XYZ file of N, CA and C in Angstrom:
681
model
N 0.845 -1.203 0.000
C 0.000 0.000 0.000
C 0.872 1.242 0.000
N 0.498 2.225 -0.816
C 1.319 3.419 -0.982
C 1.456 4.202 0.319
N 0.474 4.104 1.204
C 0.574 4.812 2.481
C 1.787 4.355 3.284
N 2.058 3.074 3.260
C 3.084 2.507 4.121
C 4.444 2.344 3.454
N 4.438 2.135 2.135
C 5.692 1.856 1.433
C 5.808 2.694 0.176
N 7.036 3.109 -0.118
C 7.293 3.783 -1.388
C 7.205 2.756 -2.514
N 6.887 3.226 -3.700
C 6.741 2.346 -4.859
C 7.592 2.901 -5.998
N 8.378 2.038 -6.628
C 9.138 2.487 -7.789
C 8.330 2.219 -9.049
N 8.480 3.124 -10.012
C 7.803 2.949 -11.287
C 8.739 3.416 -12.397
N 8.399 3.030 -13.638
C 9.273 3.306 -14.770
C 8.469 3.935 -15.905
N 9.034 4.972 -16.499
C 8.464 5.579 -17.689
C 9.570 5.657 -18.725
N 9.344 4.944 -19.833
C 10.363 4.863 -20.895
C 11.700 4.405 -20.323
N 11.622 3.386 -19.485
C 12.788 2.719 -18.894
C 13.544 3.586 -17.885
N 12.991 4.722 -17.494
C 13.619 5.559 -16.482
C 12.907 5.349 -15.147
N 13.691 5.157 -14.098
C 13.145 4.792 -12.788
C 12.762 6.037 -11.983
N 11.582 5.984 -11.354
C 11.094 7.048 -10.482
C 10.563 6.419 -9.194
N 10.271 7.256 -8.235
C 9.757 6.778 -6.947
C 8.492 7.535 -6.553
N 7.460 6.783 -6.174
C 6.295 7.349 -5.493
C 6.548 7.154 -4.003
N 6.839 8.223 -3.316
C 7.200 8.115 -1.907
C 5.991 7.758 -1.058
N 6.231 7.042 0.032
C 5.156 6.686 0.952
C 4.610 7.944 1.623
N 3.428 7.811 2.194
C 2.768 8.980 2.791
C 3.608 9.622 3.887
N 4.313 8.818 4.650
C 5.085 9.369 5.763
C 6.260 10.220 5.284
N 6.638 10.044 4.019
C 7.739 10.832 3.469
C 7.250 11.999 2.615
N 5.943 12.142 2.488
C 5.388 13.215 1.673
C 4.965 14.389 2.546
N 5.197 15.579 2.026
C 4.669 16.784 2.660
C 3.162 16.815 2.419
N 2.389 16.927 3.483
C 0.925 16.898 3.347
C 0.413 17.984 2.411
N 1.137 19.097 2.333
C 0.704 20.187 1.452
C 0.860 19.833 -0.023
N 1.628 18.764 -0.301
C 1.821 18.347 -1.684
C 0.736 17.387 -2.157
N -0.059 16.865 -1.237
C -1.088 15.894 -1.587
C -2.330 16.589 -2.132
N -2.932 15.975 -3.143
C -4.054 16.581 -3.869
C -5.250 15.641 -3.786
N -6.357 16.125 -3.265
C -7.550 15.300 -3.151
C -8.043 14.920 -4.543
N -8.719 13.790 -4.660
C -9.065 13.227 -5.956
C -9.833 14.205 -6.854
N -10.772 14.953 -6.297
C -11.531 15.898 -7.116
C -10.653 16.981 -7.711
N -9.739 17.519 -6.901
C -8.819 18.550 -7.390
C -7.826 17.966 -8.386
N -7.403 16.732 -8.137
C -6.476 16.078 -9.075
C -7.138 15.889 -10.429
N -8.386 15.489 -10.419
C -9.133 15.318 -11.663
C -9.234 16.648 -12.416
N -9.433 17.738 -11.674
C -9.523 19.052 -12.303
C -8.177 19.458 -12.913
N -7.091 19.109 -12.247
C -5.756 19.406 -12.789
C -5.555 18.684 -14.115
N -5.987 17.446 -14.193
C -5.879 16.697 -15.442
C -6.661 17.385 -16.551
N -7.850 17.870 -16.227
C -8.660 18.575 -17.220
C -7.996 19.877 -17.638
N -7.423 20.606 -16.661
C -6.762 21.875 -16.965
C -5.547 21.674 -17.868
N -4.903 20.511 -17.756
C -3.736 20.214 -18.583
C -4.128 19.504 -19.883
N -5.436 19.495 -20.161
C -5.959 18.894 -21.394
C -5.613 17.408 -21.527
N -5.585 16.727 -20.393
C -5.385 15.276 -20.393
C -6.770 14.651 -20.471
N -7.111 14.155 -21.650
C -8.474 13.702 -21.911
C -8.618 12.194 -21.692
N -9.850 11.735 -21.846
C -10.183 10.307 -21.730
C -9.898 9.744 -20.344
N -10.056 10.576 -19.320
C -9.931 10.130 -17.934
C -11.163 10.590 -17.161
N -11.752 9.698 -16.395
C -12.893 10.048 -15.566
C -12.558 9.757 -14.106
N -13.388 10.270 -13.213
C -13.213 9.941 -11.793
C -13.341 8.429 -11.577
N -14.224 7.820 -12.344
C -14.380 6.365 -12.253
C -13.076 5.671 -12.628
N -12.403 6.176 -13.683
C -11.106 5.606 -14.076
C -10.105 5.689 -12.939
N -10.019 6.856 -12.299
C -9.052 7.055 -11.225
C -9.287 6.067 -10.095
N -10.548 5.876 -9.730
C -10.863 4.935 -8.651
C -10.546 3.497 -9.072
N -10.901 3.165 -10.330
C -10.643 1.814 -10.829
C -9.144 1.536 -10.899
N -8.368 2.503 -11.400
C -6.917 2.324 -11.526
C -6.254 2.187 -10.154
N -6.806 2.886 -9.169
C -6.282 2.729 -7.808
C -6.586 1.323 -7.295
N -7.822 0.879 -7.485
C -8.215 -0.451 -7.012
C -7.389 -1.560 -7.675
N -6.976 -1.316 -8.919
C -6.196 -2.312 -9.657
C -4.693 -2.081 -9.533
N -4.315 -1.091 -8.701
C -2.900 -0.820 -8.378
C -2.061 -0.404 -9.571
N -2.695 0.190 -10.580
C -1.918 0.732 -11.689
C -1.720 2.239 -11.511
N -2.529 2.857 -10.646
C -2.362 4.259 -10.247
C -2.644 4.343 -8.748
N -1.762 3.761 -7.936
C -2.023 3.680 -6.490
C -2.099 5.053 -5.850
N -3.157 5.290 -5.099
C -3.375 6.592 -4.448
C -3.042 6.507 -2.963
N -2.813 7.672 -2.383
C -2.692 7.758 -0.928
C -4.104 7.718 -0.353
N -4.269 7.151 0.813
C -5.575 7.102 1.469
C -5.475 7.813 2.817
N -6.358 8.787 3.010
C -6.379 9.543 4.266
C -7.795 9.515 4.824
N -7.915 9.179 6.097
C -9.218 9.058 6.738
C -9.803 10.431 7.035
N -11.102 10.606 6.683
C -11.786 11.879 6.894
C -13.173 11.656 7.475
N -13.670 12.674 8.148
C -15.071 12.754 8.529
C -15.503 11.791 9.618
N -16.732 12.001 10.101
C -17.258 11.190 11.206
C -17.441 9.733 10.842
N -17.637 9.444 9.529
C -17.807 8.044 9.137
C -16.460 7.409 8.798
N -15.378 8.185 9.001
C -14.020 7.681 8.830
C -13.772 7.161 7.426
N -14.245 7.907 6.440
C -14.047 7.513 5.047
C -12.596 7.746 4.636
N -12.035 6.806 3.912
C -10.673 6.948 3.412
C -10.705 7.588 2.026
N -10.270 8.838 1.958
C -10.312 9.607 0.722
C -9.013 9.422 -0.055
N -9.126 9.346 -1.378
C -7.945 9.204 -2.230
C -7.256 10.551 -2.433
N -5.918 10.516 -2.320
C -5.095 11.694 -2.579
C -3.996 11.324 -3.574
N -3.523 12.339 -4.295
C -2.505 12.126 -5.318
C -1.398 13.174 -5.184
N -0.322 12.962 -5.949
C 0.776 13.926 -5.992
C 1.068 14.257 -7.451
N 1.964 15.200 -7.672
C 2.261 15.606 -9.056
C 2.850 14.450 -9.862
N 3.532 13.497 -9.181
C 4.098 12.356 -9.890
C 3.011 11.503 -10.545
N 1.842 11.494 -9.942
C 0.745 10.694 -10.497
C 0.328 11.183 -11.881
N 0.542 12.456 -12.159
C 0.145 13.002 -13.463
C 0.916 12.301 -14.577
N 2.210 12.097 -14.379
C 3.022 11.421 -15.391
C 2.586 9.968 -15.567
N 2.172 9.340 -14.471
C 1.709 7.954 -14.574
C 0.404 7.890 -15.355
N -0.485 8.855 -15.125
C -1.733 8.908 -15.892
C -1.429 9.033 -17.378
N -0.499 9.909 -17.722
C -0.127 10.094 -19.130
C 0.410 8.793 -19.727
N 1.215 8.084 -18.942
C 1.788 6.826 -19.430
C 0.709 5.764 -19.579
N -0.229 5.708 -18.649
C -1.345 4.765 -18.765
C -2.114 5.010 -20.054
N -2.419 6.276 -20.315
C -3.182 6.618 -21.516
C -2.392 6.308 -22.789
N -1.081 6.553 -22.749
C -0.250 6.257 -23.916
C -0.266 4.757 -24.221
N -0.122 3.957 -23.175
C -0.099 2.509 -23.361
C -1.471 1.967 -23.767
N -2.517 2.555 -23.209
C -3.869 2.160 -23.627
C -4.071 2.470 -25.106
N -3.500 3.589 -25.549
C -3.593 3.960 -26.954
C -2.900 2.954 -27.866
N -1.930 2.228 -27.332
C -1.236 1.190 -28.094
C -1.983 -0.136 -28.044
N -3.060 -0.181 -27.255
C -3.859 -1.395 -27.166
C -3.591 -2.250 -25.945
N -2.780 -1.749 -24.998
C -2.479 -2.517 -23.808
C -3.659 -2.501 -22.841
N -3.873 -3.630 -22.154
C -4.856 -3.719 -21.082
C -4.150 -3.450 -19.750
N -4.937 -3.238 -18.698
C -4.377 -2.860 -17.395
C -3.301 -3.845 -16.893
N -3.497 -5.169 -16.967
C -2.445 -6.078 -16.468
C -1.105 -5.863 -17.160
N -1.122 -5.630 -18.474
C 0.124 -5.406 -19.198
C 0.693 -4.015 -18.930
N -0.184 -3.032 -18.735
C 0.276 -1.681 -18.394
C 1.032 -1.715 -17.068
N 0.534 -2.493 -16.107
C 1.230 -2.630 -14.821
C 2.614 -3.230 -15.018
N 2.735 -4.187 -15.916
C 4.032 -4.815 -16.154
C 5.030 -3.817 -16.728
N 4.557 -2.959 -17.632
C 5.448 -1.966 -18.242
C 5.857 -0.913 -17.219
N 4.885 -0.401 -16.454
C 5.152 0.720 -15.546
C 5.859 0.265 -14.267
N 5.459 -0.851 -13.700
C 5.992 -1.229 -12.386
C 7.022 -2.361 -12.440
N 7.014 -3.171 -13.508
C 8.011 -4.232 -13.632
C 9.094 -3.880 -14.646
N 8.892 -2.764 -15.361
C 9.862 -2.292 -16.353
C 10.085 -3.325 -17.452
N 9.016 -3.982 -17.871
C 9.104 -4.928 -18.968
C 8.968 -4.169 -20.283
N 9.907 -4.334 -21.216
C 9.849 -3.596 -22.487
C 8.537 -3.834 -23.229
N 8.027 -2.788 -23.844
C 6.754 -2.886 -24.563
C 6.804 -3.941 -25.655
N 7.946 -4.056 -26.343
C 8.037 -5.012 -27.443
C 7.819 -6.431 -26.958
N 8.237 -6.725 -25.714
C 8.032 -8.074 -25.182
C 6.564 -8.322 -24.867
N 5.874 -7.262 -24.436
C 4.430 -7.389 -24.202
C 3.722 -7.665 -25.517
N 4.112 -6.933 -26.577
C 3.515 -7.164 -27.888
C 3.711 -8.613 -28.321
N 4.918 -9.113 -28.136
C 5.194 -10.481 -28.549
C 4.385 -11.486 -27.751
N 4.366 -11.323 -26.436
C 3.644 -12.274 -25.594
C 2.159 -12.252 -25.885
N 1.656 -11.080 -26.314
C 0.220 -10.956 -26.584
C -0.143 -11.425 -27.988
N 0.699 -11.088 -28.961
C 0.329 -11.314 -30.356
C 0.936 -12.556 -30.983
N 2.147 -12.930 -30.549
C 2.830 -14.018 -31.226
C 2.687 -15.339 -30.493
N 2.491 -15.279 -29.180
C 2.457 -16.519 -28.405
C 1.343 -17.462 -28.871
N 0.293 -16.894 -29.501
C -0.819 -17.713 -29.944
C -0.556 -18.325 -31.326
N 0.479 -17.899 -32.001
C 0.740 -18.374 -33.344
C 1.355 -19.772 -33.322
N 1.033 -20.541 -34.335
C 1.549 -21.901 -34.419
C 3.070 -21.902 -34.533
N 3.622 -20.925 -35.249
C 5.079 -20.849 -35.377
C 5.738 -20.714 -34.014
N 5.139 -19.883 -33.165
C 5.719 -19.655 -31.843
C 5.631 -20.916 -30.994
N 4.521 -21.619 -31.105
C 4.350 -22.853 -30.325
C 5.372 -23.907 -30.745
N 5.731 -23.887 -32.014
C 6.678 -24.882 -32.506
C 8.117 -24.558 -32.123
N 8.355 -23.334 -31.675
C 9.724 -22.888 -31.440
C 10.410 -23.704 -30.345
N 9.671 -24.097 -29.307
C 10.279 -24.794 -28.178
C 10.993 -26.066 -28.618
N 10.296 -26.899 -29.372
C 10.900 -28.138 -29.828
C 12.048 -27.907 -30.785
N 11.937 -26.866 -31.612
C 12.987 -26.576 -32.583
C 14.268 -26.158 -31.887
N 14.149 -25.303 -30.860
C 15.336 -24.838 -30.150
C 16.054 -26.004 -29.478
N 15.282 -26.942 -28.942
C 15.894 -28.087 -28.263
C 16.722 -28.931 -29.229
N 16.363 -28.874 -30.518
C 17.068 -29.684 -31.501
C 17.661 -28.803 -32.596
N 18.273 -27.699 -32.159
C 18.680 -26.681 -33.121
C 19.686 -27.199 -34.141
N 20.600 -28.062 -33.761
C 21.579 -28.577 -34.711
C 20.911 -29.412 -35.804
N 19.944 -30.211 -35.400
C 19.280 -31.114 -36.337
C 18.194 -30.415 -37.136
N 17.579 -29.374 -36.507
C 16.408 -28.759 -37.104
C 16.669 -27.348 -37.609
N 17.904 -27.044 -37.971
C 18.225 -25.678 -38.368
C 17.379 -25.217 -39.545
N 17.135 -26.079 -40.493
C 16.337 -25.703 -41.661
C 14.920 -25.321 -41.243
N 14.326 -26.135 -40.353
C 12.984 -25.818 -39.878
C 12.968 -24.509 -39.115
N 14.012 -24.274 -38.332
C 14.104 -23.028 -37.571
C 14.045 -21.833 -38.497
N 14.802 -21.901 -39.581
C 14.861 -20.785 -40.528
C 13.540 -20.631 -41.267
N 13.018 -21.747 -41.786
C 11.863 -21.661 -42.675
C 10.559 -21.406 -41.924
N 10.310 -22.181 -40.871
C 8.987 -22.121 -40.238
C 8.864 -21.088 -39.138
N 9.973 -20.588 -38.628
C 9.886 -19.681 -37.492
C 10.382 -18.281 -37.801
N 11.643 -18.166 -38.153
C 12.257 -16.834 -38.217
C 11.564 -15.912 -39.206
N 11.321 -16.381 -40.425
C 10.760 -15.484 -41.437
C 9.420 -14.896 -41.016
N 8.513 -15.772 -40.565
C 7.172 -15.303 -40.200
C 7.183 -14.472 -38.927
N 7.822 -14.992 -37.884
C 7.796 -14.305 -36.595
C 8.599 -13.010 -36.620
N 9.708 -12.997 -37.342
C 10.513 -11.783 -37.412
C 9.727 -10.659 -38.072
N 8.996 -10.986 -39.130
C 8.181 -9.971 -39.799
C 7.107 -9.435 -38.863
N 6.430 -10.331 -38.142
C 5.390 -9.897 -37.199
C 5.984 -9.009 -36.113
N 7.125 -9.422 -35.613
C 7.757 -8.647 -34.544
C 8.121 -7.243 -35.021
N 8.769 -7.155 -36.147
C 9.193 -5.846 -36.665
C 7.992 -4.968 -37.000
N 6.927 -5.569 -37.531
C 5.719 -4.794 -37.849
C 5.072 -4.255 -36.592
N 4.945 -5.089 -35.559
C 4.294 -4.679 -34.318
C 5.123 -3.662 -33.554
N 6.444 -3.768 -33.645
C 7.316 -2.929 -32.838
C 7.871 -1.739 -33.596
N 7.495 -1.605 -34.867
C 8.006 -0.503 -35.704
C 9.531 -0.474 -35.719
N 10.127 -1.641 -35.839
C 11.580 -1.762 -35.875
C 11.997 -2.200 -37.277
N 12.852 -1.416 -37.899
C 13.289 -1.726 -39.254
C 14.424 -2.737 -39.272
N 15.254 -2.703 -38.245
C 16.433 -3.556 -38.275
C 16.821 -3.982 -36.865
N 16.986 -5.273 -36.676
C 17.467 -5.786 -35.399
C 18.992 -5.832 -35.429
N 19.620 -5.496 -34.312
C 21.067 -5.556 -34.246
C 21.492 -5.947 -32.837
N 22.802 -6.156 -32.657
C 23.313 -6.591 -31.358
C 22.961 -5.614 -30.251
N 23.080 -4.322 -30.538
C 22.821 -3.308 -29.513
C 21.382 -3.389 -29.020
N 20.445 -3.556 -29.950
C 19.027 -3.637 -29.572
C 18.767 -4.888 -28.737
N 19.283 -6.033 -29.193
C 19.057 -7.287 -28.477
C 19.639 -7.217 -27.069
N 20.870 -6.729 -26.950
C 21.516 -6.651 -25.639
C 20.766 -5.700 -24.710
N 20.184 -4.644 -25.298
C 19.440 -3.678 -24.485
C 18.186 -4.309 -23.898
N 17.417 -5.041 -24.697
C 16.180 -5.621 -24.155
C 16.484 -6.788 -23.214
N 17.591 -7.498 -23.450
C 17.985 -8.543 -22.491
C 18.350 -7.906 -21.159
N 19.046 -6.773 -21.221
C 19.414 -6.054 -19.999
C 18.170 -5.575 -19.260
N 17.181 -5.051 -20.005
C 15.932 -4.598 -19.384
C 15.217 -5.769 -18.721
N 15.215 -6.901 -19.393
C 14.572 -8.098 -18.848
C 15.233 -8.527 -17.545
N 16.558 -8.513 -17.527
C 17.285 -8.959 -16.343
C 17.110 -7.996 -15.177
N 16.829 -6.718 -15.492
C 16.641 -5.723 -14.436
C 15.176 -5.553 -14.035
N 14.276 -6.210 -14.751
C 12.850 -6.077 -14.461
C 12.512 -6.789 -13.156
N 11.477 -6.274 -12.477
C 11.060 -6.849 -11.192
C 9.968 -7.889 -11.411
N 10.335 -8.982 -12.037
C 9.354 -10.014 -12.351
C 9.067 -10.856 -11.121
N 7.794 -10.911 -10.739
C 7.377 -11.681 -9.566
C 6.733 -12.990 -9.998
N 5.902 -12.904 -11.028
C 5.181 -14.074 -11.517
C 6.128 -14.971 -12.329
N 6.296 -16.227 -11.921
C 7.216 -17.119 -12.614
C 6.789 -17.358 -14.054
N 5.477 -17.390 -14.287
C 5.000 -17.621 -15.648
C 5.453 -16.489 -16.565
N 5.370 -15.241 -16.069
C 5.848 -14.108 -16.858
C 7.332 -14.256 -17.165
N 8.106 -14.678 -16.165
C 9.549 -14.844 -16.341
C 9.846 -15.859 -17.430
N 9.161 -16.993 -17.416
C 9.410 -18.046 -18.391
C 8.985 -17.614 -19.793
N 7.793 -17.013 -19.880
C 7.283 -16.608 -21.189
C 8.178 -15.547 -21.815
N 8.516 -14.520 -21.028
C 9.321 -13.428 -21.576
C 10.733 -13.895 -21.880
N 11.284 -14.770 -21.023
C 12.595 -15.325 -21.312
C 12.587 -16.102 -22.622
N 11.535 -16.842 -22.839
C 11.411 -17.611 -24.076
C 11.272 -16.687 -25.278
N 10.522 -15.604 -25.119
C 10.374 -14.623 -26.193
C 11.723 -14.015 -26.550
N 12.548 -13.754 -25.548
C 13.874 -13.207 -25.801
C 14.721 -14.193 -26.602
N 14.564 -15.458 -26.316
C 15.270 -16.469 -27.102
C 14.842 -16.362 -28.567
N 13.542 -16.181 -28.769
C 13.017 -16.066 -30.123
C 13.577 -14.832 -30.833
N 13.551 -13.687 -30.143
C 14.067 -12.462 -30.752
C 15.554 -12.607 -31.060
N 16.278 -13.232 -30.152
C 17.708 -13.419 -30.368
C 17.960 -14.249 -31.626
N 17.114 -15.232 -31.853
C 17.289 -16.064 -33.049
C 17.127 -15.241 -34.317
N 16.252 -14.207 -34.272
C 16.078 -13.349 -35.441
C 17.408 -12.731 -35.856
N 18.149 -12.285 -34.854
C 19.377 -11.552 -35.127
C 20.548 -12.467 -35.489
N 20.321 -13.773 -35.375
C 21.390 -14.722 -35.706
C 21.206 -15.313 -37.095
N 20.118 -14.946 -37.726
C 19.830 -15.476 -39.062
C 20.213 -14.451 -40.123
N 21.052 -14.856 -41.044
C 21.483 -14.010 -42.159
C 20.606 -14.349 -43.358
N 19.649 -13.459 -43.649
C 18.717 -13.723 -44.742
C 19.401 -13.763 -46.096
N 20.431 -12.948 -46.262
C 21.111 -12.884 -47.556
C 21.834 -14.188 -47.891
N 22.489 -14.776 -46.874
C 23.254 -16.006 -47.100
C 22.522 -17.264 -46.633
N 21.348 -17.067 -46.044
C 20.543 -18.181 -45.560
C 21.329 -19.071 -44.591
N 22.007 -18.399 -43.628
C 22.799 -19.121 -42.631
C 22.382 -18.691 -41.242
N 22.690 -19.551 -40.274
C 22.347 -19.276 -38.882
C 23.612 -19.344 -38.046
N 23.891 -18.290 -37.282
C 25.107 -18.201 -36.474
C 24.859 -18.854 -35.116
N 25.258 -20.105 -34.981
C 24.984 -20.860 -33.760
C 25.755 -20.313 -32.557
N 27.000 -19.895 -32.771
C 27.808 -19.386 -31.667
C 27.200 -18.105 -31.093
N 26.789 -17.227 -31.977
C 26.161 -15.979 -31.538
C 24.882 -16.273 -30.756
N 24.100 -17.205 -31.267
C 22.852 -17.578 -30.603
C 23.131 -18.161 -29.221
N 24.153 -18.998 -29.139
C 24.527 -19.609 -27.860
C 24.922 -18.547 -26.839
N 25.623 -17.513 -27.284
C 26.024 -16.426 -26.379
C 24.807 -15.670 -25.866
N 23.829 -15.461 -26.734
C 22.589 -14.810 -26.310
C 21.888 -15.637 -25.237
N 21.820 -16.944 -25.475
C 21.157 -17.837 -24.529
C 21.829 -17.775 -23.174
N 23.157 -17.790 -23.157
C 23.889 -17.726 -21.900
C 23.556 -16.437 -21.150
N 23.423 -15.339 -21.876
C 23.107 -14.054 -21.252
C 21.700 -14.067 -20.679
N 20.763 -14.623 -21.429
C 19.369 -14.673 -20.962
C 19.244 -15.585 -19.741
N 19.889 -16.729 -19.792
C 19.827 -17.685 -18.679
C 20.450 -17.085 -17.424
N 21.330 -16.115 -17.593
C 21.947 -15.448 -16.441
C 20.942 -14.784 -15.545
N 19.713 -14.589 -16.024
C 18.638 -14.030 -15.192
C 18.390 -14.918 -13.990
N 18.597 -16.207 -14.161
C 18.295 -17.168 -13.093
C 19.509 -17.443 -12.227
């Protein structure tokens, strides 16, 4: 709960802190009605009071709670940092993300491209076949190239607006993955597997129709280092 503990959050991979109530100056806290008006004054649209309450309940926009009145109602309060989180929520919603995935991006620092992959590619038959192919990569290299890389690489680049994959990009998202605060083991396994898939894209030379096994092995070692 934000009242008792500070919470770290990330916007575009930059780390910020929502300080706990005991570390906040009470004069900096903004009651929910006034906070909503500030959003309107800053022309931040598509937000309602209902949204603010729902986002708090779902812990994607955690509010401070302060007890008021004879019935001891706990009123929601916000700070200026919450404004940036609202903007990020709306930006991610505009990309088609749902609240569970928005929480992963903002609070677990999971790269957006990995969310796209887990949402859009995991259901594809090519992606399902990848597990068995990787286990037998020496024997199944042809299948890896033909049935997986071409189709999945195109989908990935289209969804992520990426024209070219390179070592710097791959190493960056692996680093983000290793630094992410993943709590759910299923998320860890799925995203780790997706990284293996993305890494394979960068090891395939389309011009020469070859696959760099050593490079791929180095990527795997880096990803496995998460554990």
